[in-house]
C-alpha positions as semicolon CSV with decimal commas, in nm:
position;residue;x (nm);y (nm);z (nm)
1;M;0,000;0,000;0,000
2;K;0,285;0,234;0,085
3;R;0,450;0,168;-0,255
4;V;0,124;0,237;-0,442
5;S;0,077;0,562;-0,251
6;I;0,434;0,676;-0,325
7;L;0,402;0,594;-0,697
8;F;0,071;0,782;-0,716
9;V;0,232;1,085;-0,554
10;L;0,523;1,059;-0,798
11;I;0,293;1,049;-1,103
12;V;0,114;1,363;-0,987
13;I;0,447;1,536;-0,924
14;L;0,576;1,454;-1,272
15;L;0,255;1,578;-1,432
16;H;0,233;1,902;-1,240
17;G;0,585;1,972;-1,111
18;Q;0,459;2,101;-0,780
19;G;0,362;2,002;-0,428
20;V;0,090;1,740;-0,381
21;Q;-0,126;1,628;-0,094
22;A;-0,054;1,271;0,013
23;S;-0,316;1,039;0,161
24;T;-0,162;1,096;0,505
25;D;-0,246;1,470;0,482
26;I;0,126;1,555;0,476
27;S;0,203;1,805;0,202
28;Y;0,501;1,689;-0,004
29;K;0,672;1,946;-0,221
30;I;0,987;1,876;-0,416
31;E;1,235;2,153;-0,348
32;M;1,529;2,254;-0,564
33;L;1,769;2,362;-0,293
34;N;2,118;2,502;-0,345
35;W;2,407;2,277;-0,246
36;N;2,520;2,520;0,024
37;E;2,187;2,467;0,199
38;V;2,172;2,091;0,140
39;N;2,525;2,057;0,277
40;H;2,388;2,163;0,617
41;I;2,063;1,963;0,591
42;L;2,253;1,642;0,510
43;P;2,581;1,658;0,705
44;K;2,836;1,378;0,704
45;Y;2,697;1,040;0,823
46;T;2,334;1,144;0,759
47;K;2,115;0,857;0,640
48;F;1,841;0,928;0,385
49;T;1,632;0,767;0,111
50;V;1,686;0,801;-0,264
51;M;1,390;0,761;-0,502
52;D;1,461;0,713;-0,872
53;I;1,223;0,923;-1,083
54;E;1,196;0,681;-1,377
55;T;1,137;0,356;-1,190
56;G;0,998;0,472;-0,854
57;K;1,245;0,239;-0,681
58;Q;1,384;0,351;-0,345
59;F;1,698;0,266;-0,150
60;K;1,870;0,398;0,159
61;V;2,213;0,562;0,164
62;Q;2,453;0,733;0,400
63;R;2,656;1,040;0,320
64;R;3,020;0,967;0,393
65;A;3,211;1,265;0,251
66;G;3,215;1,530;-0,023
67;S;3,262;1,906;-0,010
68;H;3,122;2,015;-0,349
69;H;2,860;1,740;-0,370
70;A;2,758;1,442;-0,156
71;D;2,972;1,127;-0,164
72;V;2,736;0,852;-0,050
73;Q;2,713;0,474;-0,014
74;P;2,416;0,237;-0,016
75;L;2,338;0,149;0,343
76;T;2,310;-0,229;0,307
77;T;2,361;-0,508;0,054
78;K;1,987;-0,495;-0,015
79;D;2,013;-0,124;-0,099
80;T;2,303;-0,194;-0,333
81;K;2,093;-0,455;-0,517
82;I;1,807;-0,207;-0,560
83;M;2,042;0,060;-0,693
84;K;2,196;-0,184;-0,941
85;K;1,848;-0,283;-1,063
86;I;1,777;0,086;-1,130
87;Y;2,079;0,082;-1,363
88;G;1,965;-0,232;-1,543
89;G;2,208;-0,459;-1,359
90;K;2,522;-0,278;-1,478
91;W;2,705;0,006;-1,305
92;S;2,717;0,323;-1,515
93;W;2,827;0,687;-1,513
94;K;2,486;0,781;-1,658
95;R;2,309;1,052;-1,463
96;R;1,959;0,987;-1,329
97;A;1,702;1,223;-1,182
98;I;1,624;1,138;-0,819
99;I;1,439;1,269;-0,517
100;V;1,628;1,276;-0,190
101;M;1,385;1,207;0,095
102;H;1,494;1,315;0,443
103;K;1,255;1,369;0,733
104;D;0,980;1,594;0,593
105;Q;1,176;1,721;0,292
106;W;1,189;1,599;-0,068
107;I;1,480;1,751;-0,260
108;G;1,542;1,727;-0,636
109;A;1,884;1,581;-0,713
110;S;2,093;1,377;-0,960
111;M;2,307;1,068;-0,917
112;H;2,540;0,858;-1,126
113;G;2,573;0,483;-1,082
114;M;2,945;0,405;-1,082
115;P;3,125;0,286;-0,767
116;H;3,460;0,459;-0,729
117;G;3,704;0,562;-0,459
118;A;3,683;0,429;-0,105
119;G;3,394;0,266;0,078
120;A;3,349;0,187;0,445
121;L;3,012;0,011;0,481
122;K;2,943;-0,361;0,455
123;N;2,712;-0,326;0,158
124;N;2,878;-0,513;-0,133
125;F;2,933;-0,175;-0,302
126;P;3,299;-0,122;-0,402
127;G;3,342;0,244;-0,313
128;H;3,100;0,535;-0,315
129;F;2,891;0,726;-0,571
130;C;2,799;1,093;-0,605
131;I;2,474;1,282;-0,560
132;H;2,455;1,635;-0,700
133;F;2,214;1,911;-0,607
134;Y;2,159;2,251;-0,766
135;G;2,490;2,437;-0,743
136;S;2,698;2,121;-0,685
137;T;3,024;2,093;-0,878
138;T;3,245;1,803;-0,982
139;H;3,587;1,718;-0,840
140;R;3,760;1,864;-1,145
141;T;3,565;2,185;-1,217
142;N;3,417;2,483;-1,039
143;S;3,092;2,471;-1,237
144;M;2,787;2,247;-1,245
145;D;2,801;1,941;-1,466
146;L;2,540;2,003;-1,738
147;S;2,386;1,657;-1,724
148;H;2,360;1,665;-1,344
149;M;2,200;2,010;-1,366
150;L;1,940;1,888;-1,616
151;M;1,856;1,591;-1,394
152;V;1,815;1,817;-1,091
153;L;1,579;2,037;-1,295
154;K;1,390;1,729;-1,414
155;A;1,354;1,591;-1,060
156;S;1,236;1,931;-0,936
157;G;0,976;1,975;-1,212
158;K;1,163;2,272;-1,360
159;L;1,312;2,127;-1,680
160;D;1,037;2,258;-1,908
161;D;1,065;2,606;-1,758
162;Y;1,443;2,606;-1,808
163;L;1,423;2,497;-2,173
164;G;1,138;2,739;-2,236
165;K;1,367;3,032;-2,154
166;A;1,699;2,893;-2,280
167;N;1,891;3,042;-2,571
168;P;1,928;2,815;-2,878
169;Y;2,280;2,705;-2,785
170;D;2,176;2,596;-2,437
171;V;1,884;2,406;-2,594
172;I;2,126;2,222;-2,825
173;N;2,358;2,139;-2,535
174;A;2,063;2,002;-2,335
175;Y;1,933;1,809;-2,637
176;I;2,268;1,635;-2,695
177;A;2,304;1,570;-2,320
178;G;1,970;1,390;-2,339
179;F;2,121;1,151;-2,595
180;K;2,431;1,101;-2,380
181;Q;2,227;1,018;-2,072
182;Q;1,969;0,821;-2,276
183;D;1,696;1,036;-2,124
184;K;1,385;1,061;-2,337
185;Q;1,226;1,343;-2,135
186;I;1,517;1,578;-2,200
187;T;1,533;1,505;-2,573
188;A;1,154;1,519;-2,604
189;E;1,121;1,857;-2,437
190;A;1,391;2,006;-2,663
191;S;1,245;1,851;-2,980
192;L;1,007;2,007;-3,231
193;Q;0,853;1,672;-3,325
194;N;0,710;1,387;-3,122
195;I;0,958;1,101;-3,161
196;K;0,967;0,744;-3,027
197;W;1,290;0,806;-2,838
198;K;1,354;0,478;-2,658
199;P;1,471;0,269;-2,959
200;I;1,692;0,559;-3,070
201;L;1,849;0,642;-2,735
202;V;1,936;0,280;-2,655
203;K;2,177;0,286;-2,951
204;V;2,376;0,581;-2,815
205;E;2,668;0,478;-2,596
206;N;2,833;0,821;-2,593
207;V;2,815;1,157;-2,769
208;R;2,971;1,501;-2,741
209;I;2,969;1,833;-2,921
210;S;3,329;1,901;-3,025
211;R;3,250;2,231;-3,199
212;M;2,955;2,469;-3,210
213;E;2,955;2,810;-3,378
214;E;2,768;3,063;-3,166
215;L;2,636;3,413;-3,222
216;P;2,567;3,644;-2,927
217;P;2,223;3,534;-2,796
218;E;2,118;3,901;-2,772
219;D;2,146;3,919;-3,152
220;L;1,881;3,649;-3,190
221;T;1,593;3,800;-2,995
222;E;1,372;3,845;-3,302
223;E;1,474;3,532;-3,493
224;I;1,229;3,244;-3,527
225;S;1,456;2,997;-3,709
226;L;1,827;2,929;-3,688
227;D;2,086;2,694;-3,839
228;V;2,372;2,626;-3,597
229;P;2,693;2,472;-3,741
230;V;2,817;2,190;-3,518
231;V;3,051;1,894;-3,509
232;V;2,902;1,608;-3,307
233;D;3,104;1,296;-3,225
234;W;2,901;0,981;-3,161
235;F;2,973;0,630;-3,038
236;I;2,688;0,409;-3,151
237;K;2,618;0,055;-3,029
238;N;2,726;-0,211;-3,283
239;R;2,847;0,063;-3,516
240;G;3,132;0,239;-3,338
241;S;3,237;0,601;-3,373
242;Q;3,092;0,841;-3,628
243;S;3,102;1,218;-3,670
244;F;2,844;1,469;-3,789
245;N;2,963;1,796;-3,942
246;G;2,663;2,005;-4,037
247;N;2,380;2,221;-3,906
248;I;2,128;2,172;-3,630
249;H;1,808;2,349;-3,731
250;L;1,601;2,518;-3,459
251;I;1,256;2,672;-3,482
252;R;1,025;2,870;-3,260
253;F;0,681;3,001;-3,349
254;S;0,735;3,353;-3,210
255;P;1,014;3,542;-3,029
256;A;0,831;3,464;-2,702
257;D;0,824;3,087;-2,761
258;A;1,082;2,822;-2,677
259;W;1,346;2,713;-2,926
260;K;1,298;2,354;-3,051
261;V;1,535;2,127;-3,244
262;D;1,417;1,986;-3,579
263;S;1,472;1,623;-3,476
264;E;1,348;1,461;-3,798
265;D;1,630;1,611;-4,006
266;F;1,894;1,569;-3,735
267;L;1,815;1,201;-3,675
268;K;1,814;1,118;-4,047
269;E;2,142;1,302;-4,108
270;N;2,300;1,104;-3,825
271;S;2,153;0,771;-3,940
272;L;1,968;0,728;-3,612
273;K;1,624;0,687;-3,767
């Protein structure tokens, strides 16, 4: 009964991106809190629950370290098994949108699924993994990882709002990140057309933009279509590496509307459809 209630709450959250009223009369609202605040809410050794947005599966973790984001470990062997199931039985660096549940707070966040570094708990997990919140940074940079940021926005119900206001270059970056993370919601929200994304995304093992020619966004305020020259490097399952050197075409219906990528042309030119 508890699982059914949680999944119902999750469906309502994903549809409306706002607080909902649970059957227990406790008002749950997903917050997008800055890392500086979360760092105090979840100090070292805090135990909390992680809920995966896509599957609804939950597992418990403990924060063990981390100064720019949370380094955490599954609490038990059972929790490790649940986490591995979320990743299809194979550890991965892919980012996933999650909700961190602690006491009476639900916080939008992002995790990857690759054990690394040291671990201290008896949980059959060889190391720790990272959870990022809004404003978190990686070990190697002083800025947010784009894919983690998009997952935090997705978990917090703010992805559509972000893409609705983004300049065309940020839309392209988010669109390609959706391919990299095999996330159909990100690619769908940046796309002009409705596409069956799952059979396409499963082919993409890795992708990056190695070059993108940009104009000052302030020069594009009145434009409603744009061709952006890019070089995109792909690694496709059972095909290997391939490169695209051409234009990504974007359209919006008025200067007040969101930029959208013409996916039909892009997918055909990259032999993905």
